[in-house]
Structures are given as C-alpha cells and as structure tokens.
PDB file of C-alpha atoms in Angstrom:
ATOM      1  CA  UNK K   1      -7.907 -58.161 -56.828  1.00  0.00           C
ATOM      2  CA  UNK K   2     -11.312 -56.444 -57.566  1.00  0.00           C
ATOM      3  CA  UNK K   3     -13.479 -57.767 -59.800  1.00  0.00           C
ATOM      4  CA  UNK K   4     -14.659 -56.183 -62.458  1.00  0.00           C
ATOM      5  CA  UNK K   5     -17.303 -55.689 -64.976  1.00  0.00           C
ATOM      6  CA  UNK K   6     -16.942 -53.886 -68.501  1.00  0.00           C
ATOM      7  CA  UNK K   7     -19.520 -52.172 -70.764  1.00  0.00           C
ATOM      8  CA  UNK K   8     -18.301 -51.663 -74.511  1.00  0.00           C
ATOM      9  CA  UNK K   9     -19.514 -50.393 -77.467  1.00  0.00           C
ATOM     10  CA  UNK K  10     -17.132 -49.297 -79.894  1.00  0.00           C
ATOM     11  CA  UNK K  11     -19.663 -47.081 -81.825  1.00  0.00           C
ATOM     12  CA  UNK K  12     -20.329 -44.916 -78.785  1.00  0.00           C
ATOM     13  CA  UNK K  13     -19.605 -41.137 -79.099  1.00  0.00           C
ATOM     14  CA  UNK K  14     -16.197 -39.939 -77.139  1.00  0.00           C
ATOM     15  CA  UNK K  15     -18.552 -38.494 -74.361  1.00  0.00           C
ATOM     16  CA  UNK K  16     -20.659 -41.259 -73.819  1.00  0.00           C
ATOM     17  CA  UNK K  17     -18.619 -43.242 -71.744  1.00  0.00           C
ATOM     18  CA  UNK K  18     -17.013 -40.567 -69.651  1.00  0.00           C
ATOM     19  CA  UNK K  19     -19.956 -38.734 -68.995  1.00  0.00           C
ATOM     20  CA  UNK K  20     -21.666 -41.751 -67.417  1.00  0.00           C
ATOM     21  CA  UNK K  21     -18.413 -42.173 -65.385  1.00  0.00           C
ATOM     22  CA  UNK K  22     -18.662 -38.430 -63.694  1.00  0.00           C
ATOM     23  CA  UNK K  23     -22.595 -39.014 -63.168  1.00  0.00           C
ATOM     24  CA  UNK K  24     -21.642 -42.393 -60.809  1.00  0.00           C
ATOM     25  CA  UNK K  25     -18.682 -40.121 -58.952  1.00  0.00           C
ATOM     26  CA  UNK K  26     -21.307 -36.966 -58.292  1.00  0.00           C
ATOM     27  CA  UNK K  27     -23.852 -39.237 -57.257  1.00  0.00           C
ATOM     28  CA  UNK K  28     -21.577 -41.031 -54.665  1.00  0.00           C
ATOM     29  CA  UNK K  29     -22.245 -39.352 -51.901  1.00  0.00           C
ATOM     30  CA  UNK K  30     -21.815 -39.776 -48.018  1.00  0.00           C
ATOM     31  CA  UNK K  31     -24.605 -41.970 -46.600  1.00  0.00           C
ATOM     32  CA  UNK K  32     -26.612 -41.744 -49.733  1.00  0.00           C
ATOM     33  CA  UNK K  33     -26.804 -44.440 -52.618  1.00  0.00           C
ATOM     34  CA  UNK K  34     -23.848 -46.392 -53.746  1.00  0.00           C
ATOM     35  CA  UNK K  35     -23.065 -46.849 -56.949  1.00  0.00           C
ATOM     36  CA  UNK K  36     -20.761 -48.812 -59.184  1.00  0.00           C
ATOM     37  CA  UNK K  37     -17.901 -47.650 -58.757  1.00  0.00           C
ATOM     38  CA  UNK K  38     -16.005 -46.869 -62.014  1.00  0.00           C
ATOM     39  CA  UNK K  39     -12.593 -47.884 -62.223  1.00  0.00           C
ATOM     40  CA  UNK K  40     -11.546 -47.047 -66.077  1.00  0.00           C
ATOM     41  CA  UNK K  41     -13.018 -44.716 -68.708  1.00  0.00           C
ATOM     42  CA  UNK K  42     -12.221 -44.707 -72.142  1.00  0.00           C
ATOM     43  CA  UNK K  43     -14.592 -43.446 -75.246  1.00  0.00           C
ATOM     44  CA  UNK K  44     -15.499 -47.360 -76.117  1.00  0.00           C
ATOM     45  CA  UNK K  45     -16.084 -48.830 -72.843  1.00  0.00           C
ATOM     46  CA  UNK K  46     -16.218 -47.939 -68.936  1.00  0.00           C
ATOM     47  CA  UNK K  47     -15.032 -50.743 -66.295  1.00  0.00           C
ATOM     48  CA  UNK K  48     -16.595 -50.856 -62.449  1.00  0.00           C
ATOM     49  CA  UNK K  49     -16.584 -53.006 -59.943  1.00  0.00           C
ATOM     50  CA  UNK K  50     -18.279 -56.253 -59.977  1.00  0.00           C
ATOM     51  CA  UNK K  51     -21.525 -56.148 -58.357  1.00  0.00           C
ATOM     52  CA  UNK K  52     -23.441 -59.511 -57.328  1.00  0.00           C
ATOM     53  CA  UNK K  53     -27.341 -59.293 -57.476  1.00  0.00           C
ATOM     54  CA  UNK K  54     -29.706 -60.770 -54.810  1.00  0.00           C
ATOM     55  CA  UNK K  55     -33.214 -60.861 -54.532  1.00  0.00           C
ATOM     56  CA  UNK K  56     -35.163 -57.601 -53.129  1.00  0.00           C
ATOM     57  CA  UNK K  57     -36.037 -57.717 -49.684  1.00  0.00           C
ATOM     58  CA  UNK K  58     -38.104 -55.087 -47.449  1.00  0.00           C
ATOM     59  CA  UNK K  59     -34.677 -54.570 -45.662  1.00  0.00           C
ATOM     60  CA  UNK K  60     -33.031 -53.643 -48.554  1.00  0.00           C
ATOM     61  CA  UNK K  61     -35.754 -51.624 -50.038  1.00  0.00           C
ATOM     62  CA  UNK K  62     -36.049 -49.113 -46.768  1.00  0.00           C
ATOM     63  CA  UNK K  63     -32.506 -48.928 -46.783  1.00  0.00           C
ATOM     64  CA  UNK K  64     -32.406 -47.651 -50.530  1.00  0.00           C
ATOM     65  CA  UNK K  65     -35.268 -45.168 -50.216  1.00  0.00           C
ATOM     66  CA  UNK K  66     -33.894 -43.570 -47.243  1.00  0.00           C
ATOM     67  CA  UNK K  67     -30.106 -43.530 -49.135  1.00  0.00           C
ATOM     68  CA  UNK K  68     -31.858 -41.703 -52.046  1.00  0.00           C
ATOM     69  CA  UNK K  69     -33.708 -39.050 -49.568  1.00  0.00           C
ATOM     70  CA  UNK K  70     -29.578 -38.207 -48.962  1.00  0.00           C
ATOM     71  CA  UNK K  71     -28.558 -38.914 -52.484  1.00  0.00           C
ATOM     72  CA  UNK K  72     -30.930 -36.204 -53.549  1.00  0.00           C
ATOM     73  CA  UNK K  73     -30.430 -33.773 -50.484  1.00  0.00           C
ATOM     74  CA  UNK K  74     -26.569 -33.453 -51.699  1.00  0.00           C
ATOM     75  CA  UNK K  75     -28.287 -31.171 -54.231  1.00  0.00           C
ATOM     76  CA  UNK K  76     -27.459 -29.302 -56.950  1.00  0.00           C
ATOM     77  CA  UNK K  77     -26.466 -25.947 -58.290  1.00  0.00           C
ATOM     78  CA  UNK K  78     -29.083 -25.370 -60.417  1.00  0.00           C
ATOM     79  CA  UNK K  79     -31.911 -27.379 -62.514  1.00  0.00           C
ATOM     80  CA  UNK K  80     -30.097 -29.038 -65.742  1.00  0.00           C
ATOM     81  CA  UNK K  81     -26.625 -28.947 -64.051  1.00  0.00           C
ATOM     82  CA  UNK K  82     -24.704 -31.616 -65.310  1.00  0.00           C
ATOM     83  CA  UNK K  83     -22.302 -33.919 -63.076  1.00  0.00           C
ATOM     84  CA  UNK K  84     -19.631 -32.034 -61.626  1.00  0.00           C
ATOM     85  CA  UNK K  85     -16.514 -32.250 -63.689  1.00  0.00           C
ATOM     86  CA  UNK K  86     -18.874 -32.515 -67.085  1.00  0.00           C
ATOM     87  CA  UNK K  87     -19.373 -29.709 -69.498  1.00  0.00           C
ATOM     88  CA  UNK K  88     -21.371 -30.966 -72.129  1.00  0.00           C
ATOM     89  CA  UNK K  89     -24.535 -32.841 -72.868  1.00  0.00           C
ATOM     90  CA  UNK K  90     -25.410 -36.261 -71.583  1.00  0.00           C
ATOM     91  CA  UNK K  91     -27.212 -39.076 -72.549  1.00  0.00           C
ATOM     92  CA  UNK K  92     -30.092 -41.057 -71.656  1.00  0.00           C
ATOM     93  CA  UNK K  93     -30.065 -44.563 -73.282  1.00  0.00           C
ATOM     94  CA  UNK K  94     -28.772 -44.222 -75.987  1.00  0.00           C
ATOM     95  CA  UNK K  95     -29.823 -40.332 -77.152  1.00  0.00           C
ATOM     96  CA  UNK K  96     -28.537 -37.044 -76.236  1.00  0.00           C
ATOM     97  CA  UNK K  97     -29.823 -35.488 -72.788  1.00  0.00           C
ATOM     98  CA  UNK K  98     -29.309 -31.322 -72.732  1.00  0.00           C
ATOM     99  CA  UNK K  99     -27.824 -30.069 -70.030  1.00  0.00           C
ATOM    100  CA  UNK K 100     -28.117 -26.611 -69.140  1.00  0.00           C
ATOM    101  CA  UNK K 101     -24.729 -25.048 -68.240  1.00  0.00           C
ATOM    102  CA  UNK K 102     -26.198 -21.666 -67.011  1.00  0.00           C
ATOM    103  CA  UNK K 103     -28.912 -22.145 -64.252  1.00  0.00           C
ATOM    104  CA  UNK K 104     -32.490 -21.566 -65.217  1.00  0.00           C
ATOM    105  CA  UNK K 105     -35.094 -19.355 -63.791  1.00  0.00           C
ATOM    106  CA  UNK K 106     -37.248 -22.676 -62.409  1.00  0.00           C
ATOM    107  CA  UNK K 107     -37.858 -26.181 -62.611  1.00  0.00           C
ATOM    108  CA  UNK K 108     -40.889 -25.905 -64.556  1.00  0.00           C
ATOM    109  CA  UNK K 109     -38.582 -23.711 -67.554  1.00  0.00           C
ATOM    110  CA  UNK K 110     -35.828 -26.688 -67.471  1.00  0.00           C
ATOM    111  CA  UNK K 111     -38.227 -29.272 -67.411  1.00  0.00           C
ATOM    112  CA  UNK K 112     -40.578 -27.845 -70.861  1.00  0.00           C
ATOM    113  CA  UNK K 113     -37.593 -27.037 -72.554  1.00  0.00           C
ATOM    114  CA  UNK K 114     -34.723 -29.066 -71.795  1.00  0.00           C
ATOM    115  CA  UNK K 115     -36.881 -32.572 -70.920  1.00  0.00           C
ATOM    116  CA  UNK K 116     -40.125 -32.135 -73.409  1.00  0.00           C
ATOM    117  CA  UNK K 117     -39.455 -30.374 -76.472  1.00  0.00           C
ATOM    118  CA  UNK K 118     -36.141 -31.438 -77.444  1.00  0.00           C
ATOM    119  CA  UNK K 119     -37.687 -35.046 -77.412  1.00  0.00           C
ATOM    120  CA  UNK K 120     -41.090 -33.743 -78.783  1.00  0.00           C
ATOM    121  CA  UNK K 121     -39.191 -32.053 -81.898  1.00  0.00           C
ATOM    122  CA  UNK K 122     -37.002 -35.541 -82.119  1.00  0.00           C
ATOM    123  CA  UNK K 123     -40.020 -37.288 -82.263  1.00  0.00           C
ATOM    124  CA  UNK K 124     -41.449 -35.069 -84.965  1.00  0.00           C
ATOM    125  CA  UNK K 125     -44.446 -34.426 -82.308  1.00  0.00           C
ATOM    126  CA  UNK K 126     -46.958 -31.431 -83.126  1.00  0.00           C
ATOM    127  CA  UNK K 127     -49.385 -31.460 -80.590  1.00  0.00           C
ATOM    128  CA  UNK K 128     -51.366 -28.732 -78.774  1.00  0.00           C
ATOM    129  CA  UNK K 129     -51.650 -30.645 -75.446  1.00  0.00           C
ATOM    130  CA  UNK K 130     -47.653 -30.635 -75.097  1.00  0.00           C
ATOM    131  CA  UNK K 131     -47.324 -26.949 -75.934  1.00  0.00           C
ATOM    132  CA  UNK K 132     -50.241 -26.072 -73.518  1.00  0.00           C
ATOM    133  CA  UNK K 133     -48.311 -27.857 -70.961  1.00  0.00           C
ATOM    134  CA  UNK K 134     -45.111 -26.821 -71.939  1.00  0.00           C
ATOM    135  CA  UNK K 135     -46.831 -22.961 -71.566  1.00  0.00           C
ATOM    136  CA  UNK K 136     -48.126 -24.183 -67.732  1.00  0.00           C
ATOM    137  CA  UNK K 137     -44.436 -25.577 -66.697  1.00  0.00           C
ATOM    138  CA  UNK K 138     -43.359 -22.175 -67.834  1.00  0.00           C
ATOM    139  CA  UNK K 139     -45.272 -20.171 -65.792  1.00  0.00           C
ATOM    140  CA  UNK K 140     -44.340 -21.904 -62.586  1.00  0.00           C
ATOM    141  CA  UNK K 141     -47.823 -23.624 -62.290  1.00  0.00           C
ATOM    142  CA  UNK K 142     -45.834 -27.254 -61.049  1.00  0.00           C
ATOM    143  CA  UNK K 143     -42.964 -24.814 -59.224  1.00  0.00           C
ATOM    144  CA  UNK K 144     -42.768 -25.413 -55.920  1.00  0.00           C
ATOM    145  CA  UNK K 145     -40.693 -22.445 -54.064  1.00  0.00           C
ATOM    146  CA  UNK K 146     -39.849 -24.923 -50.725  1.00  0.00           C
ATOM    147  CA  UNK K 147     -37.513 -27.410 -52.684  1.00  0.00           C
ATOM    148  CA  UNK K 148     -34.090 -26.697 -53.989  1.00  0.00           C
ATOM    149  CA  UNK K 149     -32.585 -28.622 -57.250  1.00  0.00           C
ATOM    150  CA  UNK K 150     -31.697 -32.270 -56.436  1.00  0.00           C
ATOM    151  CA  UNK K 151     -28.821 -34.480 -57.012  1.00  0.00           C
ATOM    152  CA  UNK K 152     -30.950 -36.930 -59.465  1.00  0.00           C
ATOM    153  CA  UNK K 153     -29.709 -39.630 -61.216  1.00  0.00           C
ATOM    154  CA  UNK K 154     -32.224 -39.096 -64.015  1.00  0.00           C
ATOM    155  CA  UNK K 155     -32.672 -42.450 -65.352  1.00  0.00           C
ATOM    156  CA  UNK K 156     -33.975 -44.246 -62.608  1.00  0.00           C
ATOM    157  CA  UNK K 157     -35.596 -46.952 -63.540  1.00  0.00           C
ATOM    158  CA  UNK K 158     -35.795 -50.785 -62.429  1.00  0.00           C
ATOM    159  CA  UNK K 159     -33.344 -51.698 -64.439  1.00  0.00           C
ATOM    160  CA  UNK K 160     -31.038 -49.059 -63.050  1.00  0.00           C
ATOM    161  CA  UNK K 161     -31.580 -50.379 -59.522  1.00  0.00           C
ATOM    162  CA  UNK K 162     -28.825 -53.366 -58.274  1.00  0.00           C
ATOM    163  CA  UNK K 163     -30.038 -55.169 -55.280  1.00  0.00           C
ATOM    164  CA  UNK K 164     -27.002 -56.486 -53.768  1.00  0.00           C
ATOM    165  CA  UNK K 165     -26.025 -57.871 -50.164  1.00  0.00           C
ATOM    166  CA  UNK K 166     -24.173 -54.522 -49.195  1.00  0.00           C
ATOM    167  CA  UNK K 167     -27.755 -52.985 -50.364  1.00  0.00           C
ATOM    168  CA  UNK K 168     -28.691 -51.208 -53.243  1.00  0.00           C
ATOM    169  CA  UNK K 169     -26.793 -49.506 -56.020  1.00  0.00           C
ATOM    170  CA  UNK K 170     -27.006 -47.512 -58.924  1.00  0.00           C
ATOM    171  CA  UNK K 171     -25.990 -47.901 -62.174  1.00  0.00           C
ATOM    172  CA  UNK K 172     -25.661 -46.624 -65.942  1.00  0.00           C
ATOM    173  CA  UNK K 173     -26.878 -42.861 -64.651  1.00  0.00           C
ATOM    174  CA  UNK K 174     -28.100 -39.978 -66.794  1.00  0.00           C
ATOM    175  CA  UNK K 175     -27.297 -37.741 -63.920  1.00  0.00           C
ATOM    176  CA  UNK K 176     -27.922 -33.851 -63.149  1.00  0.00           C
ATOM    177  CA  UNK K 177     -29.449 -31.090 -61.273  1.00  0.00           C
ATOM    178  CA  UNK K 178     -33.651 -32.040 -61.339  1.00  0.00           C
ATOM    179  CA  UNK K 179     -36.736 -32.691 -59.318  1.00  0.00           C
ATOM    180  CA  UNK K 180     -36.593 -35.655 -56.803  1.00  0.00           C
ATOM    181  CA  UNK K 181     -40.439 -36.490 -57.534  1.00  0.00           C
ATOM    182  CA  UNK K 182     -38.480 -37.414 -61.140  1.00  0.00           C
ATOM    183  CA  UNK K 183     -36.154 -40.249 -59.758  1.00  0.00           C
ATOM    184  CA  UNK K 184     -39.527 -41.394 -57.658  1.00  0.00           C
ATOM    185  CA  UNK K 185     -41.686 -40.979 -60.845  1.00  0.00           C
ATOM    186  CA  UNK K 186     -39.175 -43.429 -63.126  1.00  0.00           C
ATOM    187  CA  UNK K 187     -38.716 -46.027 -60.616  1.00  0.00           C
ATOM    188  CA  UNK K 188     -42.873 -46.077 -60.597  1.00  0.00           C
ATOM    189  CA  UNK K 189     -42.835 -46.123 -64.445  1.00  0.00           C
ATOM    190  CA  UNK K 190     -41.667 -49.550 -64.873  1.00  0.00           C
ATOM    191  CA  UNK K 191     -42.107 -51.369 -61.763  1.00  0.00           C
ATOM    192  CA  UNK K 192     -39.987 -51.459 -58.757  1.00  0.00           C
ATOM    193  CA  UNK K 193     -40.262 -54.168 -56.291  1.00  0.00           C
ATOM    194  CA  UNK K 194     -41.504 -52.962 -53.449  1.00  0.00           C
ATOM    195  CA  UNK K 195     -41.639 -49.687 -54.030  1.00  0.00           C
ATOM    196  CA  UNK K 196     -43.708 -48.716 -51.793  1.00  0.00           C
ATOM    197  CA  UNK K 197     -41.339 -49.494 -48.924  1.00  0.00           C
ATOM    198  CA  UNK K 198     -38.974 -47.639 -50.922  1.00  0.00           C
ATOM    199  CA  UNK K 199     -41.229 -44.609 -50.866  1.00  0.00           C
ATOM    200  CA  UNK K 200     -42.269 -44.617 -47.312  1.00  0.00           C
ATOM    201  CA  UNK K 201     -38.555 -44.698 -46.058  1.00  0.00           C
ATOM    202  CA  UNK K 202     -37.673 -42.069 -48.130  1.00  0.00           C
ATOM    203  CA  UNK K 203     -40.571 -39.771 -46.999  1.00  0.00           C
ATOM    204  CA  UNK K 204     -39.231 -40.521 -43.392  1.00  0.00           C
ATOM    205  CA  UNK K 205     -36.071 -38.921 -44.124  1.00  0.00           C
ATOM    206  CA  UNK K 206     -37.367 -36.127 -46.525  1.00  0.00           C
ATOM    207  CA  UNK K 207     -41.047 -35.706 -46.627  1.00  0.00           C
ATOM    208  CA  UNK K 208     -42.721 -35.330 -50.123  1.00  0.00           C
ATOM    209  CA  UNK K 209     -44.725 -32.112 -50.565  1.00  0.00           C
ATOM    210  CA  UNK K 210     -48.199 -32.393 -50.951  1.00  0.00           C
ATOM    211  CA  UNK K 211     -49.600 -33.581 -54.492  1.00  0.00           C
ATOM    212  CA  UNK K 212     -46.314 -35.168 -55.146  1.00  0.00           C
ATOM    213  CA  UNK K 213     -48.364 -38.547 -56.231  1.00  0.00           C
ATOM    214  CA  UNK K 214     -50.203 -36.898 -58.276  1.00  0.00           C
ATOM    215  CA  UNK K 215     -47.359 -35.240 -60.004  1.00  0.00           C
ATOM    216  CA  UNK K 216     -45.807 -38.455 -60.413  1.00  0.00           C
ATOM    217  CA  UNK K 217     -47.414 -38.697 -64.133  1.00  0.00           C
ATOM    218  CA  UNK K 218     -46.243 -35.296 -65.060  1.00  0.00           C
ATOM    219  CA  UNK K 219     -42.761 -36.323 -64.022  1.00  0.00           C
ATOM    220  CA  UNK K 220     -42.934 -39.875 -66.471  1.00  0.00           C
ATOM    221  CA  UNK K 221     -43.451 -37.622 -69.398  1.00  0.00           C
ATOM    222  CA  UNK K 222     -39.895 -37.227 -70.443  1.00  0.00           C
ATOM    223  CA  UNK K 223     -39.014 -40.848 -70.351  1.00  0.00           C
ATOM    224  CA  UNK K 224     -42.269 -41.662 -71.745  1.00  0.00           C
ATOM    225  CA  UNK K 225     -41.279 -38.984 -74.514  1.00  0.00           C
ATOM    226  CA  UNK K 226     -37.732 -40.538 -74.667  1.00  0.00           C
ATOM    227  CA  UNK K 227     -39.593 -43.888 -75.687  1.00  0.00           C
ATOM    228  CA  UNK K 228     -41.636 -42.328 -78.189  1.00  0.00           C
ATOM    229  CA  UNK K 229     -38.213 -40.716 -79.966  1.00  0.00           C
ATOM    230  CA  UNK K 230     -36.708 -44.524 -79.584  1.00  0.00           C
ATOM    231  CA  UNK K 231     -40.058 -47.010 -80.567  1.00  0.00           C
ATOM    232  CA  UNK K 232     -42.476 -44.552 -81.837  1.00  0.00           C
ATOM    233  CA  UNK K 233     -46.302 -45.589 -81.419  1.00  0.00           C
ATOM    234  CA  UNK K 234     -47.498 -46.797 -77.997  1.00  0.00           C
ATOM    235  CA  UNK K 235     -45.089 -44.446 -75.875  1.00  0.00           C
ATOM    236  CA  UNK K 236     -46.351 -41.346 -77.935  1.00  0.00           C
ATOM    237  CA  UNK K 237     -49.969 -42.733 -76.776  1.00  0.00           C
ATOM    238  CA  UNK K 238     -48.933 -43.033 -73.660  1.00  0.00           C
ATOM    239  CA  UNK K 239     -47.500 -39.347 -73.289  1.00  0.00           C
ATOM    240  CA  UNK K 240     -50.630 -37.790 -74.824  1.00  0.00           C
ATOM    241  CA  UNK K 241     -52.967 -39.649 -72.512  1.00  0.00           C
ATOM    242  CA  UNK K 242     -50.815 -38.237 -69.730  1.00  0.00           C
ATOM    243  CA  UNK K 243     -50.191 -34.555 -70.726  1.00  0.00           C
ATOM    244  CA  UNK K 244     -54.099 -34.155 -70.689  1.00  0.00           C
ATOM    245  CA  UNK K 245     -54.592 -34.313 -67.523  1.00  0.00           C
ATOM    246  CA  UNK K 246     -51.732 -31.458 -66.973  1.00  0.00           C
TER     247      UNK K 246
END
C-alpha cells in the first residue's frame, strides 16, 4: 500500500486545497520535475504520497536543475494562467495569488499588476519607487520577445524543494503561467543548497538570456512583497532597497 502523507487545516477556504492539487498535476510533466503526487483532495486537507528526504548531493542537484529547464519548457498559454483544470485564484502561503484568466499583453503587464500591486495595496504600501517600476514593467522595459510563458511553480523556494533518493520533488505549489528567471529568483531568495549546480545544469538544457542574474532581484520582489503583506517591517525594507535599483 502507498504511503501517505496528509496536510489539514480545517479553516482553509474550499479552493485552497484543490487548487494546490491541480498546480502538482500541471506541473507533472514528462522528464521534468516530480512532484508529490496527490492522491485525495478535499476543502480541509490534500493527501500525497509519502516522500522520504535525504541529504542534497551534487548528483541530485544537476539532476533537478536540468528537470526544471523541462518543467518550465512545458510552457504555458499565457502569463498568469492558472493550472490547467483551475478557474479561479490561487494562493501563495497562505494569501490569495490572482490569476489572470484572459492572457495579457506581456510579462512585464502581469508581473506590475497581478504580482506587485495587489500585494503593495494589501500591504497598505504608497511608494513612488514601486509605481515607477510598476510604470517600467509596463512598458516592456524587462520584456524579453525570445521567451514564451513558462510552466512555473511560483513558490519555489527551499522549503518547496524535497531531496529524495528518486531525486528531487516539488511540493505545496502556487503554480501558473510566469517567467522562469522567477522559479530561479525564489530558490536564490532563501538559500538553496547548491544552487549553483542547480543553475548551471539548467542553463545546459535551456540557456538563460543575458542579464538574467541581474534580473534575479527584480524577480524576488513579489515574494519579498508577499512577506511584507504577512510580517510587515523588514520585508517592506527589503523590497524598497530592491525596487531602486529597477
């Protein structure tokens, strides 16, 4: 019999459990990432299979980044999409994430006002060097024409990454149509091990476009902003120090 591991929470919303569920199914994809696999949905808890954790190794750490150069290449219809199957909102932690259900005209329009303001107006954030961004991403000055929308997982941080003997896999997903530089930015936001194996591999497999470490900042912004909405003070710091040099 499988094993199996449950998450509960009896206060969640009816979507938040079965929205999580269709991000893990979207992102499985062939030769890419596994993730847990969910085996039972209901609004107050999702089950998936048992997953055993092992220490990171180099090995596993190549493998991953070139699995998420194929998670991501599965794409997307547009920037914002949500998980196939899903027509509403997601979440992110534990707050809403918007999802845009008609496509957008570019990343840089999802990404001011579906990833920054929302959080910036939850956060009760008036500041000129967010709207001056916000104003940039609009007109297309972080666009970059060569990539298509990719199949992110959105909330990719450390904790979100399950080093296991069969390799990595991915868990408790905010997942939808973005920017692969954002998946690359989160798991640099709180410290990955060896991430820098993880990065290299991936390049092999997709190469990053030019300026993409540099972008990496601009790309922590959300979660950063996400923080700020959650725990208030340092995060908000954080975000401004950032957004200035956009």
């Amino acid at each position: 019999m499988t094993a199996r591991f449950v998450k509960s929470r009896p206060d969640a919303p009816p979507d938040f459990f079965p929205v999580e569920a269709a991000g893990l199914r979207w992102l499985a994809v062939p030769d890419g990432v596994p993730v847990a696999e969910p085996l039972d949905v209901s609004p107050t808890q999702l089950t998936t299979r048992m997953l055993d954790a092992v220490p990171p190794t180099d090995a596993l750490a190549e493998d991953f980044g070139r699995r998420l150069a194929v998670t991501h290449d599965a794409g997307a219809r547009h920037y914002g999409v949500p998980p196939d199957g899903w027509d509403g909102d997601g979440y992110i932690g534990a707050i809403a994430l918007p999802h845009a259900r008609e496509p957008v005209m570019s990343w840089g329009e999802f990404y001011a006002n579906l990833r920054l303001r929302p959080y910036l107006r939850a956060a009760d954030i008036r500041l000129d060097v967010f709207e001056r961004l916000c104003s940039r991403l609009e007109a297309g000055v972080y666009d970059d024409a060569s990539d298509a929308p990719s199949r992110i997982h959105g909330d990719l941080w450390s904790g979100n990454v399950l080093w296991t003997a069969d390799g990595v896999h991915l868990i408790d997903p905010a997942a939808h149509g973005g920017h692969r530089e954002t998946d690359l930015a989160m798991l640099g936001l709180f410290g990955l091990p060896r991430l820098e194996r993880v990065l290299r591999a991936y390049d092999e497999v997709h190469p990053l476009a030019d300026g993409w470490r540099h972008r990496i900042e601009l790309h922590q912004l959300h979660p950063l902003l996400v923080h700020a909405v959650l725990f208030g003070g340092p995060y908000l710091a954080q975000a401004t120090a950032l957004a200035k040099k956009f």
